[in-house]
């Protein structure tokens, strides 16, 4: 298999690379909020400018011509050059700016990765990016900063100018990005100088003109494309799919196969005029671009209000979302649980000691009650088991009322729900009482410590009103992670040959009843266990769909989504696509190992969400699932009653094994 050229050798920094560094905003974790079409055109314009500087093309206001078709050695530039060379007719720069703009999002992602490998940028979970504090280990000295360089040129009156810098000023201006780099009065004072620099170079003039004229024609071209109708999902097709067992992932893949990546669904009282997005290619697009066009705030604002909160991590978007993730990421880090491995081991064994050999046990409930004390102690420093049912039922009702819209609003205000809300507030007060400075002095930091630190630093950004939602996280997480553990156990019980491989890894880690060192929980030691968990999450994704509102008009797979469109992101539909996964309905852990690595195709595997809303705690979740799965299989053999061999899924409020699914344990090793 051919190697990716980017992984073999990194070409010199390009104008496009410098443009991306200039536009990156460390506070939002992404590019400045420039007009997306302007950005796409400037990305393609930067590629053309690089080709011109290398002597491959030349342009004026009327035509763009190839003067040297020799490859540059930069695969990004060479792919664009090949497109120009292959065209028999001669077109102007505007034509090529518009044509190449269609590849802008892919080019942007590749350049970001390249800058990361140089040590210039750093990637963060959720698709966020920031500049490294220095370029140590990269190609440039600590003082290298293209933004500072072009600002020096704008603020000076020197005429000793590098053509590269002149082009860069023109590109930044074409993006209308100087407004983010200067105060309005400052920009007005230097507007004449910016215009002068932008007009010095003929190539810069043609690119800037192309960007402006392309933007003028954009709305007309979009209207032409928008005439492609979005197919409507017929109710009889929904009813015709008779294999539904509660698992939404194969259901939405069925709709994708029949209707394509974009389809409209209208079910009275449930989903009214909703657009469904599905497929691996659509997932890849959403990973790159959803932050620019879609928000979650309107979807979750009612849920937040039910908890009395003004904000939450899943309900935030843009710069505030990145800021919240950045401030709380240590509270959700895998290291938080690794530090507590002895405590975790003790609590897990205590739970397992209550499992009676030969007695059928409800799968989902058993896993949830095993995980709840571990999560609540690690995150809240208290055992929240007595509050679980109240918090869970209140959250379930709030989801039904405000997100799923399957219940009227008064159902969250019944006397029973008010009592459950009071119980949740009682839990919040207990948590706060346990986190006074005196009581925390000799305790390891937990999630609440991080939350309170953020609150104390900025009480407007994270207020006391937001605490109930955040403090309920461990209780609710036990439901989600417990479901994933249940699906994994069920899969192992149906595949005893795989279970024996997991038991072998468990015996090595917990030999003679010892508590493993945290460093031992690495992929080399738990390879099969990790693949079992990933395959179970593929077959039974806990959150198979997400909902968003379109806030900026966008085009997906040739279909236009206007502002205000309610969309369902069927992120897990590709999990059951035969084009992505071989025999997708079968349990096959080898699909996650080399040389197959089927999950690595872009957009194929999304068990923890998409784009910037990727689960902040996904590495913690993977570890905790592995730890408990290993411990269970070390001490017990797993069996399924005949009526529980076929999985049935409860799809709301999130996917979980149906309450009718039972399992039986047989003693393997004493606890």
Tab-separated table of N, CA and C in Angstrom, residues 79-165:
chain	number	residue	atom	x	y	z
A	79	UNK	N	-1.463	18.460	-6.787
A	79	UNK	CA	-2.804	18.001	-7.172
A	79	UNK	C	-3.607	19.139	-7.794
A	80	UNK	N	-3.443	20.364	-7.266
A	80	UNK	CA	-4.126	21.517	-7.833
A	80	UNK	C	-3.526	21.897	-9.192
A	81	UNK	N	-2.190	21.812	-9.295
A	81	UNK	CA	-1.521	22.106	-10.561
A	81	UNK	C	-1.987	21.135	-11.642
A	82	UNK	N	-2.144	19.862	-11.281
A	82	UNK	CA	-2.587	18.865	-12.253
A	82	UNK	C	-3.966	19.202	-12.801
A	83	UNK	N	-4.836	19.741	-11.954
A	83	UNK	CA	-6.174	20.125	-12.415
A	83	UNK	C	-6.096	21.237	-13.452
A	84	UNK	N	-5.208	22.205	-13.223
A	84	UNK	CA	-5.054	23.319	-14.171
A	84	UNK	C	-4.451	22.816	-15.480
A	85	UNK	N	-3.442	21.963	-15.357
A	85	UNK	CA	-2.766	21.445	-16.552
A	85	UNK	C	-3.731	20.627	-17.401
A	86	UNK	N	-4.603	19.852	-16.760
A	86	UNK	CA	-5.507	18.958	-17.484
A	86	UNK	C	-6.604	19.702	-18.234
A	87	UNK	N	-6.853	20.950	-17.882
A	87	UNK	CA	-7.914	21.719	-18.527
A	87	UNK	C	-7.451	22.205	-19.896
A	88	UNK	N	-8.211	21.864	-20.944
A	88	UNK	CA	-7.814	22.233	-22.307
A	88	UNK	C	-8.014	23.712	-22.582
A	89	UNK	N	-9.065	24.285	-22.055
A	89	UNK	CA	-9.338	25.710	-22.285
A	89	UNK	C	-8.577	26.571	-21.289
A	90	UNK	N	-8.461	27.841	-21.595
A	90	UNK	CA	-7.820	28.799	-20.705
A	90	UNK	C	-8.895	29.641	-20.023
A	91	UNK	N	-8.807	29.724	-18.699
A	91	UNK	CA	-9.775	30.498	-17.929
A	91	UNK	C	-9.044	31.545	-17.091
A	92	UNK	N	-9.818	32.456	-16.525
A	92	UNK	CA	-9.202	33.485	-15.681
A	92	UNK	C	-9.066	32.983	-14.242
A	93	UNK	N	-8.454	33.820	-13.407
A	93	UNK	CA	-8.196	33.426	-12.019
A	93	UNK	C	-9.482	33.183	-11.249
A	94	UNK	N	-10.529	33.973	-11.541
A	94	UNK	CA	-11.785	33.787	-10.814
A	94	UNK	C	-12.341	32.381	-11.017
A	95	UNK	N	-12.268	31.888	-12.249
A	95	UNK	CA	-12.752	30.544	-12.535
A	95	UNK	C	-12.031	29.526	-11.661
A	96	UNK	N	-10.700	29.657	-11.582
A	96	UNK	CA	-9.925	28.664	-10.833
A	96	UNK	C	-10.096	28.835	-9.334
A	97	UNK	N	-10.266	30.066	-8.870
A	97	UNK	CA	-10.541	30.273	-7.447
A	97	UNK	C	-11.842	29.565	-7.064
A	98	UNK	N	-12.888	29.724	-7.888
A	98	UNK	CA	-14.171	29.103	-7.588
A	98	UNK	C	-14.092	27.580	-7.723
A	99	UNK	N	-13.433	27.118	-8.769
A	99	UNK	CA	-13.379	25.670	-9.006
A	99	UNK	C	-12.602	24.954	-7.908
A	100	UNK	N	-11.451	25.503	-7.534
A	100	UNK	CA	-10.634	24.848	-6.515
A	100	UNK	C	-11.200	25.035	-5.112
A	101	UNK	N	-12.091	26.019	-4.943
A	101	UNK	CA	-12.688	26.252	-3.620
A	101	UNK	C	-13.479	25.044	-3.148
A	102	UNK	N	-13.952	24.209	-4.069
A	102	UNK	CA	-14.695	23.023	-3.677
A	102	UNK	C	-13.874	22.032	-2.884
A	103	UNK	N	-12.549	22.130	-2.989
A	103	UNK	CA	-11.660	21.231	-2.241
A	103	UNK	C	-11.100	21.885	-0.989
A	104	UNK	N	-11.591	23.086	-0.663
A	104	UNK	CA	-10.970	23.881	0.398
A	104	UNK	C	-11.018	23.197	1.756
A	105	UNK	N	-12.146	22.555	2.099
A	105	UNK	CA	-12.237	21.963	3.438
A	105	UNK	C	-11.260	20.807	3.606
A	106	UNK	N	-11.054	20.027	2.537
A	106	UNK	CA	-10.086	18.930	2.608
A	106	UNK	C	-8.666	19.480	2.690
A	107	UNK	N	-8.380	20.516	1.887
A	107	UNK	CA	-7.049	21.139	1.927
A	107	UNK	C	-6.766	21.709	3.307
A	108	UNK	N	-7.767	22.340	3.896
A	108	UNK	CA	-7.598	22.940	5.217
A	108	UNK	C	-7.224	21.882	6.247
A	109	UNK	N	-7.923	20.764	6.242
A	109	UNK	CA	-7.627	19.707	7.214
A	109	UNK	C	-6.206	19.177	7.027
A	110	UNK	N	-5.781	18.996	5.788
A	110	UNK	CA	-4.446	18.461	5.528
A	110	UNK	C	-3.359	19.452	5.958
A	111	UNK	N	-3.606	20.728	5.714
A	111	UNK	CA	-2.611	21.733	6.110
A	111	UNK	C	-2.527	21.832	7.626
A	112	UNK	N	-3.668	21.756	8.319
A	112	UNK	CA	-3.646	21.770	9.783
A	112	UNK	C	-2.809	20.613	10.326
A	113	UNK	N	-2.999	19.412	9.771
A	113	UNK	CA	-2.223	18.253	10.224
A	113	UNK	C	-0.741	18.445	9.924
A	114	UNK	N	-0.436	19.037	8.805
A	114	UNK	CA	0.958	19.265	8.440
A	114	UNK	C	1.612	20.251	9.408
A	115	UNK	N	0.892	21.301	9.761
A	115	UNK	CA	1.418	22.289	10.703
A	115	UNK	C	1.596	21.682	12.094
A	116	UNK	N	0.727	20.729	12.430
A	116	UNK	CA	0.887	20.033	13.708
A	116	UNK	C	2.178	19.218	13.714
A	117	UNK	N	2.444	18.523	12.624
A	117	UNK	CA	3.651	17.704	12.570
A	117	UNK	C	4.918	18.558	12.583
A	118	UNK	N	4.812	19.784	12.160
A	118	UNK	CA	5.965	20.687	12.206
A	118	UNK	C	6.209	21.236	13.610
A	119	UNK	N	5.236	21.055	14.506
A	119	UNK	CA	5.380	21.624	15.839
A	119	UNK	C	4.887	23.048	15.924
A	120	UNK	N	4.139	23.504	14.903
A	120	UNK	CA	3.630	24.878	14.887
A	120	UNK	C	2.255	24.953	15.537
A	121	UNK	N	1.401	23.948	15.266
A	121	UNK	CA	0.067	23.895	15.852
A	121	UNK	C	-0.074	22.671	16.745
A	122	UNK	N	-1.078	22.725	17.595
A	122	UNK	CA	-1.399	21.600	18.472
A	122	UNK	C	-2.878	21.296	18.333
A	123	UNK	N	-3.216	20.021	18.141
A	123	UNK	CA	-4.622	19.629	18.037
A	123	UNK	C	-5.154	19.222	19.400
A	124	UNK	N	-6.455	19.463	19.597
A	124	UNK	CA	-7.120	19.118	20.851
A	124	UNK	C	-8.356	18.279	20.536
A	125	UNK	N	-8.795	17.496	21.498
A	125	UNK	CA	-9.979	16.662	21.339
A	125	UNK	C	-11.166	17.510	20.887
A	126	UNK	N	-11.907	16.989	19.916
A	126	UNK	CA	-13.068	17.705	19.411
A	126	UNK	C	-12.787	18.525	18.172
A	127	UNK	N	-11.584	18.405	17.599
A	127	UNK	CA	-11.267	19.144	16.386
A	127	UNK	C	-10.865	20.580	16.629
A	128	UNK	N	-10.361	20.888	17.818
A	128	UNK	CA	-9.896	22.232	18.126
A	128	UNK	C	-8.388	22.328	17.896
A	129	UNK	N	-7.935	23.551	17.606
A	129	UNK	CA	-6.522	23.783	17.294
A	129	UNK	C	-6.026	25.047	17.976
A	130	UNK	N	-4.766	25.022	18.417
A	130	UNK	CA	-4.129	26.226	18.949
A	130	UNK	C	-2.682	26.264	18.467
A	131	UNK	N	-2.105	27.466	18.508
A	131	UNK	CA	-0.689	27.598	18.180
A	131	UNK	C	0.147	27.091	19.335
A	132	UNK	N	1.247	26.416	19.026
A	132	UNK	CA	2.212	26.054	20.054
A	132	UNK	C	2.855	27.326	20.595
A	133	UNK	N	3.204	27.293	21.870
A	133	UNK	CA	3.819	28.486	22.459
A	133	UNK	C	5.169	28.793	21.822
A	134	UNK	N	5.805	27.789	21.307
A	134	UNK	CA	7.022	28.012	20.526
A	134	UNK	C	7.055	26.939	19.459
A	135	UNK	N	7.957	27.059	18.537
A	135	UNK	CA	8.066	26.079	17.456
A	135	UNK	C	9.212	25.121	17.723
A	136	UNK	N	9.470	24.820	18.999
A	136	UNK	CA	10.554	23.885	19.315
A	136	UNK	C	10.334	22.574	18.583
A	137	UNK	N	11.373	22.097	17.982
A	137	UNK	CA	11.283	20.848	17.244
A	137	UNK	C	10.696	21.018	15.865
A	138	UNK	N	10.231	22.228	15.544
A	138	UNK	CA	9.685	22.480	14.218
A	138	UNK	C	10.732	23.080	13.306
A	139	UNK	N	10.245	23.703	12.244
A	139	UNK	CA	11.154	24.236	11.240
A	139	UNK	C	11.481	25.707	11.457
A	140	UNK	N	10.904	26.326	12.492
A	140	UNK	CA	11.035	27.763	12.627
A	140	UNK	C	11.468	28.141	14.035
A	141	UNK	N	12.128	29.270	14.178
A	141	UNK	CA	12.525	29.737	15.508
A	141	UNK	C	11.324	30.203	16.305
A	142	UNK	N	11.538	30.386	17.616
A	142	UNK	CA	10.439	30.773	18.492
A	142	UNK	C	9.768	32.069	18.047
A	143	UNK	N	10.501	32.960	17.388
A	143	UNK	CA	9.959	34.263	17.032
A	143	UNK	C	9.195	34.233	15.711
A	144	UNK	N	9.139	33.069	15.051
A	144	UNK	CA	8.427	32.995	13.775
A	144	UNK	C	6.949	33.212	14.020
A	145	UNK	N	6.375	34.225	13.350
A	145	UNK	CA	4.964	34.528	13.507
A	145	UNK	C	4.516	35.314	12.287
A	146	UNK	N	3.833	34.687	11.343
A	146	UNK	CA	3.430	35.402	10.130
A	146	UNK	C	2.455	36.541	10.406
A	147	UNK	N	1.634	36.405	11.466
A	147	UNK	CA	0.716	37.502	11.787
A	147	UNK	C	1.499	38.747	12.184
A	148	UNK	N	2.502	38.572	13.040
A	148	UNK	CA	3.322	39.723	13.446
A	148	UNK	C	4.059	40.308	12.246
A	149	UNK	N	4.484	39.445	11.329
A	149	UNK	CA	5.242	39.914	10.173
A	149	UNK	C	4.396	40.816	9.271
A	150	UNK	N	3.176	40.393	8.969
A	150	UNK	CA	2.370	41.227	8.079
A	150	UNK	C	1.851	42.476	8.793
A	151	UNK	N	1.654	42.396	10.109
A	151	UNK	CA	1.232	43.598	10.836
A	151	UNK	C	2.354	44.629	10.835
A	152	UNK	N	3.599	44.170	10.947
A	152	UNK	CA	4.731	45.097	10.864
A	152	UNK	C	4.750	45.810	9.519
A	153	UNK	N	4.435	45.072	8.456
A	153	UNK	CA	4.424	45.673	7.114
A	153	UNK	C	3.304	46.695	6.995
A	154	UNK	N	2.117	46.348	7.526
A	154	UNK	CA	0.970	47.261	7.444
A	154	UNK	C	1.239	48.532	8.235
A	155	UNK	N	1.857	48.406	9.398
A	155	UNK	CA	2.079	49.566	10.263
A	155	UNK	C	3.262	50.429	9.826
A	156	UNK	N	4.118	49.911	8.962
A	156	UNK	CA	5.293	50.671	8.518
A	156	UNK	C	5.010	51.323	7.172
A	157	UNK	N	5.949	52.146	6.714
A	157	UNK	CA	5.814	52.752	5.390
A	157	UNK	C	6.928	52.292	4.454
A	158	UNK	N	7.564	51.159	4.805
A	158	UNK	CA	8.663	50.672	3.985
A	158	UNK	C	8.170	50.237	2.612
A	159	UNK	N	9.021	50.408	1.624
A	159	UNK	CA	8.736	49.961	0.271
A	159	UNK	C	9.603	48.767	-0.110
A	160	UNK	N	10.436	48.292	0.827
A	160	UNK	CA	11.250	47.107	0.587
A	160	UNK	C	10.412	45.890	0.984
A	161	UNK	N	9.678	45.391	0.023
A	161	UNK	CA	8.665	44.383	0.317
A	161	UNK	C	8.950	43.080	-0.410
A	162	UNK	N	8.743	41.981	0.308
A	162	UNK	CA	8.847	40.651	-0.277
A	162	UNK	C	7.521	40.338	-0.976
A	163	UNK	N	7.567	39.898	-2.259
A	163	UNK	CA	6.314	39.574	-2.963
A	163	UNK	C	5.433	38.591	-2.187
A	164	UNK	N	6.059	37.690	-1.445
A	164	UNK	CA	5.305	36.723	-0.644
A	164	UNK	C	4.480	37.439	0.414
A	165	UNK	N	5.082	38.426	1.093
A	165	UNK	CA	4.368	39.157	2.135
A	165	UNK	C	3.240	39.993	1.544
